[in-house]
């Protein structure tokens, strides 16, 4: 069938007000002048099911082993990332209207609105998949859908070492950081594995400790027996009901946490996290978007400014609260833990990054000038 005929069949069965059976589909095909056969009825039934349940034509891609992202750039381009970078796949939509229908349905499945008055949405589906959509008109290629797939398995730190993505000596340092309640951030670019690594490290926290995790969209799933996860919420269509990260961090402080974790530090909530880490809550951690460990202080300064902290106050809070940075890289060799750095006050009292351990793309470990400071923090010097 061509697009017009398929639309006619779909419109016909939509008037039933219930799930169509084989007889209904056969009647719709005859009404549209189509030849009815068992194969045709089955094909239409499967197509209608894909078009009304789940992610439609994208469902097989979401089930690929190791898939982390499925990206739709209008009707003619669909990309997937299975850990080796984005690659174009032979999946197409008939028109931008089909992509738009899928995006609207995915948004509606989680109670969110997506239309011309509200042309973009960012939400989490029931299975944990994060969906972001922008309607055509804002994007020149047409409606764009981005799906971030949660990890299906929990990786332990030993798994990172076994796979060659974390040097054994770096892994030992990370274990000590968790055991000694060193406050740290996991930095890296988009899709580098920051959240996955943080989840692996949180699994090392003693089971007697209570972890409070705060996220704007739930992604962290640490294998820990006493972990409470709080998730932010956007405003509804009437502009009410929003729950911000800042509010959640403050609530977490009242829930008797042993460790406070911010899944991704990206706004004014940094100020509340710094205050928490400076008032007796040791071992706090989180993730942060940064291209290199050296850019972390500037990134933190900018986020602190969103919370109303001036530069000097921000650096004073950062220096007292966060001791180390674990950086995760992603390049042609794949994802890997590329180093550990310490945050220390430098010239003028401003925080600077001093690299302690660095892993080359070939997997060689190099000791840097900040190693002594790291040993002091860990108590191993």
PDB file of N, CA and C in Angstrom, residues 154-188:
ATOM      1  N   UNK A 154      23.919  -3.756  35.602  1.00  0.00           N
ATOM      2  CA  UNK A 154      24.740  -2.936  36.476  1.00  0.00           C
ATOM      3  C   UNK A 154      26.195  -3.379  36.362  1.00  0.00           C
ATOM      4  N   UNK A 155      27.059  -2.448  36.003  1.00  0.00           N
ATOM      5  CA  UNK A 155      28.479  -2.767  35.913  1.00  0.00           C
ATOM      6  C   UNK A 155      29.142  -2.533  37.259  1.00  0.00           C
ATOM      7  N   UNK A 156      29.955  -3.467  37.688  1.00  0.00           N
ATOM      8  CA  UNK A 156      30.756  -3.273  38.880  1.00  0.00           C
ATOM      9  C   UNK A 156      32.085  -2.642  38.475  1.00  0.00           C
ATOM     10  N   UNK A 157      32.814  -2.153  39.459  1.00  0.00           N
ATOM     11  CA  UNK A 157      34.130  -1.596  39.151  1.00  0.00           C
ATOM     12  C   UNK A 157      35.042  -2.680  38.590  1.00  0.00           C
ATOM     13  N   UNK A 158      34.883  -3.914  39.056  1.00  0.00           N
ATOM     14  CA  UNK A 158      35.668  -5.025  38.507  1.00  0.00           C
ATOM     15  C   UNK A 158      35.360  -5.228  37.028  1.00  0.00           C
ATOM     16  N   UNK A 159      34.096  -5.000  36.629  1.00  0.00           N
ATOM     17  CA  UNK A 159      33.737  -5.110  35.208  1.00  0.00           C
ATOM     18  C   UNK A 159      34.486  -4.071  34.385  1.00  0.00           C
ATOM     19  N   UNK A 160      34.622  -2.861  34.937  1.00  0.00           N
ATOM     20  CA  UNK A 160      35.369  -1.822  34.235  1.00  0.00           C
ATOM     21  C   UNK A 160      36.820  -2.241  34.037  1.00  0.00           C
ATOM     22  N   UNK A 161      37.395  -2.834  35.069  1.00  0.00           N
ATOM     23  CA  UNK A 161      38.798  -3.273  34.973  1.00  0.00           C
ATOM     24  C   UNK A 161      38.929  -4.419  33.974  1.00  0.00           C
ATOM     25  N   UNK A 162      38.033  -5.403  34.070  1.00  0.00           N
ATOM     26  CA  UNK A 162      38.095  -6.569  33.191  1.00  0.00           C
ATOM     27  C   UNK A 162      37.973  -6.184  31.722  1.00  0.00           C
ATOM     28  N   UNK A 163      37.114  -5.203  31.441  1.00  0.00           N
ATOM     29  CA  UNK A 163      36.906  -4.777  30.050  1.00  0.00           C
ATOM     30  C   UNK A 163      38.022  -3.875  29.532  1.00  0.00           C
ATOM     31  N   UNK A 164      38.941  -3.486  30.418  1.00  0.00           N
ATOM     32  CA  UNK A 164      40.042  -2.625  29.996  1.00  0.00           C
ATOM     33  C   UNK A 164      39.710  -1.158  29.965  1.00  0.00           C
ATOM     34  N   UNK A 165      38.531  -0.768  30.493  1.00  0.00           N
ATOM     35  CA  UNK A 165      38.139   0.641  30.476  1.00  0.00           C
ATOM     36  C   UNK A 165      38.569   1.390  31.733  1.00  0.00           C
ATOM     37  N   UNK A 166      39.118   0.661  32.704  1.00  0.00           N
ATOM     38  CA  UNK A 166      39.654   1.307  33.904  1.00  0.00           C
ATOM     39  C   UNK A 166      40.940   0.593  34.305  1.00  0.00           C
ATOM     40  N   UNK A 167      42.021   1.352  34.426  1.00  0.00           N
ATOM     41  CA  UNK A 167      43.313   0.773  34.822  1.00  0.00           C
ATOM     42  C   UNK A 167      43.196   0.210  36.243  1.00  0.00           C
ATOM     43  N   UNK A 168      43.775  -0.964  36.515  1.00  0.00           N
ATOM     44  CA  UNK A 168      43.661  -1.567  37.848  1.00  0.00           C
ATOM     45  C   UNK A 168      44.119  -0.657  38.979  1.00  0.00           C
ATOM     46  N   UNK A 169      45.198   0.101  38.779  1.00  0.00           N
ATOM     47  CA  UNK A 169      45.676   0.979  39.843  1.00  0.00           C
ATOM     48  C   UNK A 169      44.728   2.159  40.055  1.00  0.00           C
ATOM     49  N   UNK A 170      44.123   2.640  38.981  1.00  0.00           N
ATOM     50  CA  UNK A 170      43.123   3.697  39.111  1.00  0.00           C
ATOM     51  C   UNK A 170      41.909   3.155  39.868  1.00  0.00           C
ATOM     52  N   UNK A 171      41.516   1.928  39.561  1.00  0.00           N
ATOM     53  CA  UNK A 171      40.388   1.311  40.252  1.00  0.00           C
ATOM     54  C   UNK A 171      40.659   1.216  41.752  1.00  0.00           C
ATOM     55  N   UNK A 172      41.886   0.898  42.127  1.00  0.00           N
ATOM     56  CA  UNK A 172      42.217   0.823  43.544  1.00  0.00           C
ATOM     57  C   UNK A 172      42.097   2.187  44.207  1.00  0.00           C
ATOM     58  N   UNK A 173      42.506   3.238  43.496  1.00  0.00           N
ATOM     59  CA  UNK A 173      42.361   4.598  44.021  1.00  0.00           C
ATOM     60  C   UNK A 173      40.886   4.936  44.205  1.00  0.00           C
ATOM     61  N   UNK A 174      40.053   4.555  43.245  1.00  0.00           N
ATOM     62  CA  UNK A 174      38.621   4.840  43.338  1.00  0.00           C
ATOM     63  C   UNK A 174      37.990   4.111  44.531  1.00  0.00           C
ATOM     64  N   UNK A 175      38.408   2.886  44.759  1.00  0.00           N
ATOM     65  CA  UNK A 175      37.899   2.159  45.933  1.00  0.00           C
ATOM     66  C   UNK A 175      38.269   2.878  47.225  1.00  0.00           C
ATOM     67  N   UNK A 176      39.500   3.368  47.294  1.00  0.00           N
ATOM     68  CA  UNK A 176      39.933   4.092  48.484  1.00  0.00           C
ATOM     69  C   UNK A 176      39.151   5.390  48.657  1.00  0.00           C
ATOM     70  N   UNK A 177      38.854   6.078  47.561  1.00  0.00           N
ATOM     71  CA  UNK A 177      38.096   7.322  47.635  1.00  0.00           C
ATOM     72  C   UNK A 177      36.721   7.075  48.240  1.00  0.00           C
ATOM     73  N   UNK A 178      36.073   6.005  47.822  1.00  0.00           N
ATOM     74  CA  UNK A 178      34.754   5.687  48.363  1.00  0.00           C
ATOM     75  C   UNK A 178      34.867   5.284  49.831  1.00  0.00           C
ATOM     76  N   UNK A 179      35.847   4.446  50.145  1.00  0.00           N
ATOM     77  CA  UNK A 179      36.009   3.966  51.513  1.00  0.00           C
ATOM     78  C   UNK A 179      36.351   5.094  52.481  1.00  0.00           C
ATOM     79  N   UNK A 180      37.164   6.072  52.029  1.00  0.00           N
ATOM     80  CA  UNK A 180      37.584   7.174  52.900  1.00  0.00           C
ATOM     81  C   UNK A 180      36.614   8.354  52.853  1.00  0.00           C
ATOM     82  N   UNK A 181      35.494   8.189  52.177  1.00  0.00           N
ATOM     83  CA  UNK A 181      34.460   9.233  52.069  1.00  0.00           C
ATOM     84  C   UNK A 181      35.013  10.533  51.482  1.00  0.00           C
ATOM     85  N   UNK A 182      35.797  10.401  50.445  1.00  0.00           N
ATOM     86  CA  UNK A 182      36.306  11.575  49.734  1.00  0.00           C
ATOM     87  C   UNK A 182      35.210  12.101  48.813  1.00  0.00           C
ATOM     88  N   UNK A 183      34.889  13.392  48.926  1.00  0.00           N
ATOM     89  CA  UNK A 183      33.894  13.998  48.036  1.00  0.00           C
ATOM     90  C   UNK A 183      34.508  14.178  46.655  1.00  0.00           C
ATOM     91  N   UNK A 184      33.798  13.715  45.623  1.00  0.00           N
ATOM     92  CA  UNK A 184      34.378  13.776  44.279  1.00  0.00           C
ATOM     93  C   UNK A 184      33.294  14.000  43.235  1.00  0.00           C
ATOM     94  N   UNK A 185      33.736  14.377  42.051  1.00  0.00           N
ATOM     95  CA  UNK A 185      32.867  14.519  40.888  1.00  0.00           C
ATOM     96  C   UNK A 185      33.399  13.637  39.771  1.00  0.00           C
ATOM     97  N   UNK A 186      32.490  13.041  39.012  1.00  0.00           N
ATOM     98  CA  UNK A 186      32.858  12.308  37.810  1.00  0.00           C
ATOM     99  C   UNK A 186      32.569  13.237  36.628  1.00  0.00           C
ATOM    100  N   UNK A 187      33.604  13.628  35.925  1.00  0.00           N
ATOM    101  CA  UNK A 187      33.444  14.566  34.813  1.00  0.00           C
ATOM    102  C   UNK A 187      33.637  13.844  33.485  1.00  0.00           C
ATOM    103  N   UNK A 188      33.143  14.477  32.422  1.00  0.00           N
ATOM    104  CA  UNK A 188      33.273  13.899  31.087  1.00  0.00           C
ATOM    105  C   UNK A 188      32.259  14.504  30.151  1.00  0.00           C
TER     106      UNK A 188
END
